[in-house]
mmCIF file with all atom_site columns, C-alpha atoms in Angstrom:
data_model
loop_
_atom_site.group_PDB
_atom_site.id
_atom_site.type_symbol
_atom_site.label_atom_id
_atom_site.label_alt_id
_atom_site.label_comp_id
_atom_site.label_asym_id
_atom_site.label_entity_id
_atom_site.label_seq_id
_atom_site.pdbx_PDB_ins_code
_atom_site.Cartn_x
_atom_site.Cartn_y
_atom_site.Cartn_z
_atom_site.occupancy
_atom_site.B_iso_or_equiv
_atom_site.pdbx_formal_charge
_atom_site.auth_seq_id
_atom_site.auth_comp_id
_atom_site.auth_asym_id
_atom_site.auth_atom_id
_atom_site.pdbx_PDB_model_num
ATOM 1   C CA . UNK A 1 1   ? 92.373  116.962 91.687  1.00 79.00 ? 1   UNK A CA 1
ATOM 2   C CA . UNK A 1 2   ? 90.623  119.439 89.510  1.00 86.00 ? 2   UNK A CA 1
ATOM 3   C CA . UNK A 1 3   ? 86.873  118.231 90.911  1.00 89.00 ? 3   UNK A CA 1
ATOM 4   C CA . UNK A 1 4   ? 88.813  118.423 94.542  1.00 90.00 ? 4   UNK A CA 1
ATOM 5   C CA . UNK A 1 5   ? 89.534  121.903 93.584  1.00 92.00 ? 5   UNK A CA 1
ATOM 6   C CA . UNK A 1 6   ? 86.433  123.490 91.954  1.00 92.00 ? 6   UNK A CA 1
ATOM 7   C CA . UNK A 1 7   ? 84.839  122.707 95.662  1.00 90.00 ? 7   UNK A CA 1
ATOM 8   C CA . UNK A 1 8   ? 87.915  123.949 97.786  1.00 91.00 ? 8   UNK A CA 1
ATOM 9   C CA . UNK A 1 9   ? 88.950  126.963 95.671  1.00 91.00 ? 9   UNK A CA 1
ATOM 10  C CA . UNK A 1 10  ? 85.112  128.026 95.833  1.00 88.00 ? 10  UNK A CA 1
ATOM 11  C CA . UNK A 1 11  ? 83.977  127.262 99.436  1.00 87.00 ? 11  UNK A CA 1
ATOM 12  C CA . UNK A 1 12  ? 87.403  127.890 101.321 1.00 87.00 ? 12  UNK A CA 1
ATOM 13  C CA . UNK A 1 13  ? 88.909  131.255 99.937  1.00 86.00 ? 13  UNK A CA 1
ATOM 14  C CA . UNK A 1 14  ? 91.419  129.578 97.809  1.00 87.00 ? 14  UNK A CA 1
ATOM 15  C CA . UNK A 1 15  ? 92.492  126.457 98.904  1.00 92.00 ? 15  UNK A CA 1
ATOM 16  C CA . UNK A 1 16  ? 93.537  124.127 96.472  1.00 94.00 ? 16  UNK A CA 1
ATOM 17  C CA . UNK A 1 17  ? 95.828  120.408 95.619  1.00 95.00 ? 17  UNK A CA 1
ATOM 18  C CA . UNK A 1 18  ? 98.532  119.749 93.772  1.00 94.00 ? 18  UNK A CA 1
ATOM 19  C CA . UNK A 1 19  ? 101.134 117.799 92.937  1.00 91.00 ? 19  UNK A CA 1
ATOM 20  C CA . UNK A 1 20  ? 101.626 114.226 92.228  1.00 88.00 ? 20  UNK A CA 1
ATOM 21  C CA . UNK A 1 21  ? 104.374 112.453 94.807  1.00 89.00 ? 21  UNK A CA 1
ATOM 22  C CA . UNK A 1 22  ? 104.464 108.982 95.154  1.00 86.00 ? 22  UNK A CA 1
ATOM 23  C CA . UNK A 1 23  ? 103.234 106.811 98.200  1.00 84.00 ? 23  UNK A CA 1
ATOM 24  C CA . UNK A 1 24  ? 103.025 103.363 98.858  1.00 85.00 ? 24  UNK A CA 1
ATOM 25  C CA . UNK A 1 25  ? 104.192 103.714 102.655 1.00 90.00 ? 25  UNK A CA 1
ATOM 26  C CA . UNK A 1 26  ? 102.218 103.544 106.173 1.00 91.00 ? 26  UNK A CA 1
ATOM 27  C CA . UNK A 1 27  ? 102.195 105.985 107.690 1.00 94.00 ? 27  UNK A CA 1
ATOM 28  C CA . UNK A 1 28  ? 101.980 105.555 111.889 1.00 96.00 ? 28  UNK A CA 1
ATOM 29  C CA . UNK A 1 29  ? 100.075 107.277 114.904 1.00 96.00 ? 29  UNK A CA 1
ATOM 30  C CA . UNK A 1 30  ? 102.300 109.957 116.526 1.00 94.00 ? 30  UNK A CA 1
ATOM 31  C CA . UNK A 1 31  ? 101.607 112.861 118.825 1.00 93.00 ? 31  UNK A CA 1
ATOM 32  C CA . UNK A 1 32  ? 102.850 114.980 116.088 1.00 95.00 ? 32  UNK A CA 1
ATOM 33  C CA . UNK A 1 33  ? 100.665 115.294 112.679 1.00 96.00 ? 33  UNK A CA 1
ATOM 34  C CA . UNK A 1 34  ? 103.651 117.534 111.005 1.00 96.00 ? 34  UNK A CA 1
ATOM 35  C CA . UNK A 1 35  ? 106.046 115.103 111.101 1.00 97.00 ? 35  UNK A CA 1
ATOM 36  C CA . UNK A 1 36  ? 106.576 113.363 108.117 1.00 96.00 ? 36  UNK A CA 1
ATOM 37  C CA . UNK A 1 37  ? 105.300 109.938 107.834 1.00 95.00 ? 37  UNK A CA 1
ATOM 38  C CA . UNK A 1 38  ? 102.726 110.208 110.504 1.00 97.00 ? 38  UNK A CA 1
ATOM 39  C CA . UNK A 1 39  ? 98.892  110.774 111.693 1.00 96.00 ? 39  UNK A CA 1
ATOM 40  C CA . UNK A 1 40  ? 97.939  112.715 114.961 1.00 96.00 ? 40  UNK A CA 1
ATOM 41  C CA . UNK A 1 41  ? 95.331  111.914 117.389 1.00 93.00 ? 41  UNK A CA 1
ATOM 42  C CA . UNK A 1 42  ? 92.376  113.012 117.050 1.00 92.00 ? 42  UNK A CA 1
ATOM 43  C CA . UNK A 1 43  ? 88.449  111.674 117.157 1.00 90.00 ? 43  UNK A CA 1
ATOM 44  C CA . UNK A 1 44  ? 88.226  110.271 113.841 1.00 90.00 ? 44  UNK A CA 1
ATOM 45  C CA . UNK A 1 45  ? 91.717  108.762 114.244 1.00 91.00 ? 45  UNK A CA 1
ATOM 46  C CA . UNK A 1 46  ? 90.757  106.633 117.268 1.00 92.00 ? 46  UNK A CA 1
ATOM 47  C CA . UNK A 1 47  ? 91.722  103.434 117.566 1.00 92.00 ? 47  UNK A CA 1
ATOM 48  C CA . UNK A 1 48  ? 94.091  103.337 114.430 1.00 91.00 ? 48  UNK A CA 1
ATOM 49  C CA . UNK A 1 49  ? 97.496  102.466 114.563 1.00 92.00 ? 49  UNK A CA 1
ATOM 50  C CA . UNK A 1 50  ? 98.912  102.473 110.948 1.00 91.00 ? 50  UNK A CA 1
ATOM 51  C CA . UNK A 1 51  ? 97.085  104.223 107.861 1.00 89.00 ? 51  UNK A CA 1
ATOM 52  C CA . UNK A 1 52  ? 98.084  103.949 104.515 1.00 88.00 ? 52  UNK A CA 1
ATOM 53  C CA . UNK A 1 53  ? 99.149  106.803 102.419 1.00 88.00 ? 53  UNK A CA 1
ATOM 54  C CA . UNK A 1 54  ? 97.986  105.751 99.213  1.00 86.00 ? 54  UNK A CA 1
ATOM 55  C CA . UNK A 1 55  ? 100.186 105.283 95.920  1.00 85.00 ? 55  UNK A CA 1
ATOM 56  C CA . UNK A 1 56  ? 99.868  108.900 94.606  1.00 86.00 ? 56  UNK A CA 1
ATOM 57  C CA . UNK A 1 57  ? 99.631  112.168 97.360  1.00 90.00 ? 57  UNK A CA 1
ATOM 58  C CA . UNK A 1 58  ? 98.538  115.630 95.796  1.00 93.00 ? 58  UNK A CA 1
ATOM 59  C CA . UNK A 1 59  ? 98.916  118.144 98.688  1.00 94.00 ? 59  UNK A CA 1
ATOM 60  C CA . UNK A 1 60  ? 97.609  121.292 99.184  1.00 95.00 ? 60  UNK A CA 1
ATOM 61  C CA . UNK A 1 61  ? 98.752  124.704 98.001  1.00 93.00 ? 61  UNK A CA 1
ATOM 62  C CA . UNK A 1 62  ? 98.261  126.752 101.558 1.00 92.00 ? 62  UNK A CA 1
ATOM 63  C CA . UNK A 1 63  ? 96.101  125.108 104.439 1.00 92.00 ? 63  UNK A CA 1
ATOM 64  C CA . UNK A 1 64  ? 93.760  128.043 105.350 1.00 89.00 ? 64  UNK A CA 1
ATOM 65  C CA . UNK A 1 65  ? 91.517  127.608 107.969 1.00 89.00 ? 65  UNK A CA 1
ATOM 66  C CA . UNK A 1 66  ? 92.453  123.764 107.699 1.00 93.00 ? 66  UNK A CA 1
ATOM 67  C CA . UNK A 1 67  ? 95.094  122.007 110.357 1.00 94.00 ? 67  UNK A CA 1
ATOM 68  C CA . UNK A 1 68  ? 97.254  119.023 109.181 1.00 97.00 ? 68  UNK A CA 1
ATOM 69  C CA . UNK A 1 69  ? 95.849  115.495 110.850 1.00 97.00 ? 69  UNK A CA 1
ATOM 70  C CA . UNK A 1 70  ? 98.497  113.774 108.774 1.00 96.00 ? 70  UNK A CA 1
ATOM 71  C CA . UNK A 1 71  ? 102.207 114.395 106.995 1.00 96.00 ? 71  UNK A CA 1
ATOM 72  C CA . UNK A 1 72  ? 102.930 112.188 104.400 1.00 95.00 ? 72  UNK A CA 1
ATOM 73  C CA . UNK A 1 73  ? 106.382 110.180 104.040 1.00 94.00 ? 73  UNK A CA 1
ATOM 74  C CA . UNK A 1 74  ? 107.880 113.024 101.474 1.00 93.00 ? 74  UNK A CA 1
ATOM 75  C CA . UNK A 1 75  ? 106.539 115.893 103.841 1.00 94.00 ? 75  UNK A CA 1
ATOM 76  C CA . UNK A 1 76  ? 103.380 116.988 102.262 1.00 95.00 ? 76  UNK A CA 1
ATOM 77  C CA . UNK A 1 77  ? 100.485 117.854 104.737 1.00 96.00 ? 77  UNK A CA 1
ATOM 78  C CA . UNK A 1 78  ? 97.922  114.521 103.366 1.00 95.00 ? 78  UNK A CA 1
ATOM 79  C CA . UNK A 1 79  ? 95.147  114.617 105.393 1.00 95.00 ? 79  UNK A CA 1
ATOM 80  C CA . UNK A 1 80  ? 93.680  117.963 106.540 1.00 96.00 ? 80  UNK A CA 1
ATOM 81  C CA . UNK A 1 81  ? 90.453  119.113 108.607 1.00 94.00 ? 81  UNK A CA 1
ATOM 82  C CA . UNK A 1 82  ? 88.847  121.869 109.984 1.00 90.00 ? 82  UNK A CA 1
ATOM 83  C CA . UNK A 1 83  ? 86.596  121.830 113.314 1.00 85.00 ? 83  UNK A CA 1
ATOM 84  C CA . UNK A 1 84  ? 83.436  123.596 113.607 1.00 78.00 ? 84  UNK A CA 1
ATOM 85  C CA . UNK A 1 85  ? 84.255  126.779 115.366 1.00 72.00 ? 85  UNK A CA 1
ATOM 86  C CA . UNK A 1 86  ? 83.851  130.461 115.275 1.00 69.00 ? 86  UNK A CA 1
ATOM 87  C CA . UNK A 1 87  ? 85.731  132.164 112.273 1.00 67.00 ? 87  UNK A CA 1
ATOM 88  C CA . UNK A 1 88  ? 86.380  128.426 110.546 1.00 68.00 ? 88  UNK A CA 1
ATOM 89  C CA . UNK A 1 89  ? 83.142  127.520 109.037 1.00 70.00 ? 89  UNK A CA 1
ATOM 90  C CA . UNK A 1 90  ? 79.740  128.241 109.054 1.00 70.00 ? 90  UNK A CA 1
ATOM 91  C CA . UNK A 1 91  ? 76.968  127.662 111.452 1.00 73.00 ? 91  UNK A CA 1
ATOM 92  C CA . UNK A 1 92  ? 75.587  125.179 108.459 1.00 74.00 ? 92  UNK A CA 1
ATOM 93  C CA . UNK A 1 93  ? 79.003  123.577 108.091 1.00 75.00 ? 93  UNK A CA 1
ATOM 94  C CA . UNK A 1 94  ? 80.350  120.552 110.448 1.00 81.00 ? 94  UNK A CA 1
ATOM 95  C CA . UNK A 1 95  ? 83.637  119.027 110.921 1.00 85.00 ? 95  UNK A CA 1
ATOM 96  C CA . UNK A 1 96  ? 85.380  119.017 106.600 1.00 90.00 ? 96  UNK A CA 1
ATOM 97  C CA . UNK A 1 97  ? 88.318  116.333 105.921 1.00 92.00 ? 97  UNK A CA 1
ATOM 98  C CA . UNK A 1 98  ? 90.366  116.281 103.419 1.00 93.00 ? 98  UNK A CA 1
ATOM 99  C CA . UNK A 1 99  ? 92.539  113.321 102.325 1.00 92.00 ? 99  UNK A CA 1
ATOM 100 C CA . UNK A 1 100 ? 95.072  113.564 99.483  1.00 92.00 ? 100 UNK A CA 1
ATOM 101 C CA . UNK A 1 101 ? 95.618  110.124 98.923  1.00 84.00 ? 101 UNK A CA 1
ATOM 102 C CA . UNK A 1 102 ? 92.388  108.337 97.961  1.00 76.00 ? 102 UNK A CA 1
ATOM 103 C CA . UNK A 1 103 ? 94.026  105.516 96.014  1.00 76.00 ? 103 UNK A CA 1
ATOM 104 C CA . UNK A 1 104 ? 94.163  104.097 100.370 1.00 74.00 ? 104 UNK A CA 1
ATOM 105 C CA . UNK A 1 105 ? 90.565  103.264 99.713  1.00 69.00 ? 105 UNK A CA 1
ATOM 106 C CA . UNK A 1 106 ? 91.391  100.245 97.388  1.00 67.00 ? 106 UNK A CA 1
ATOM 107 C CA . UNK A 1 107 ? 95.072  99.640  97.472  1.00 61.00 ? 107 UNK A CA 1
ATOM 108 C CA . UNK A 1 108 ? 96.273  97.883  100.858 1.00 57.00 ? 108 UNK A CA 1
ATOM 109 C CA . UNK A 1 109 ? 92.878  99.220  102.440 1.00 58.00 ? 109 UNK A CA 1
ATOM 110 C CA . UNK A 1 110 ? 92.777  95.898  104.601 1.00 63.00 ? 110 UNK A CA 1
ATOM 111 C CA . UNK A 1 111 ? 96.310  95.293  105.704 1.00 59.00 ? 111 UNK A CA 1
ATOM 112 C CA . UNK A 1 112 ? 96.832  99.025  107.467 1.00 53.00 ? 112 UNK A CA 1
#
């Protein structure tokens, strides 16, 4: 987290992650991204019907110019983003994600 947060903190006026809740659940496409234990639909979500959290979620402190894409199973916002768009980031900036639970990358990674 504190790497995670030297970039946020610095490049998006404040934000930061936390915390240390555990995982170990899918979580499943909805039309909702706030509600817990689901993804919303979006581009980069395409064609995917179940994610997995990961074993360990930080979350983050305040969401800023960033919109949840996915709540984890205890409630935390896990995956964020921000679009490309006046008054989000800059004209050198594209689409930023953020994803709270990285341990998805090698744990259950093929089964989700």
């Amino acid at each position: 987290i504190t790497h995670a947060n030297w970039i946020l903190e610095d490049m998006f006026d404040g934000v930061s992650l936390a915390g240390n809740t555990p995982g170990s659940q899918m979580l499943k496409v909805g039309d909702d991204a706030t509600t817990t234990g689901h993804f919303g639909r979006h581009l980069i979500t395409s064609g995917i019907v179940n994610l997995c959290e990961g074993y360990t979620i930080c979350y983050p402190t305040k969401l800023g110019i960033f919109e949840p894409l996915a709540t984890s199973t205890d409630g935390h916002p896990c995956i964020l983003y921000a679009e490309q768009k006046p008054g989000h980031l800059s004209e050198k900036q594209g689409r930023v994600m953020i994803d709270t639970g990285f341990t998805k990358l090698y744990h259950n990674w093929d089964t989700a």
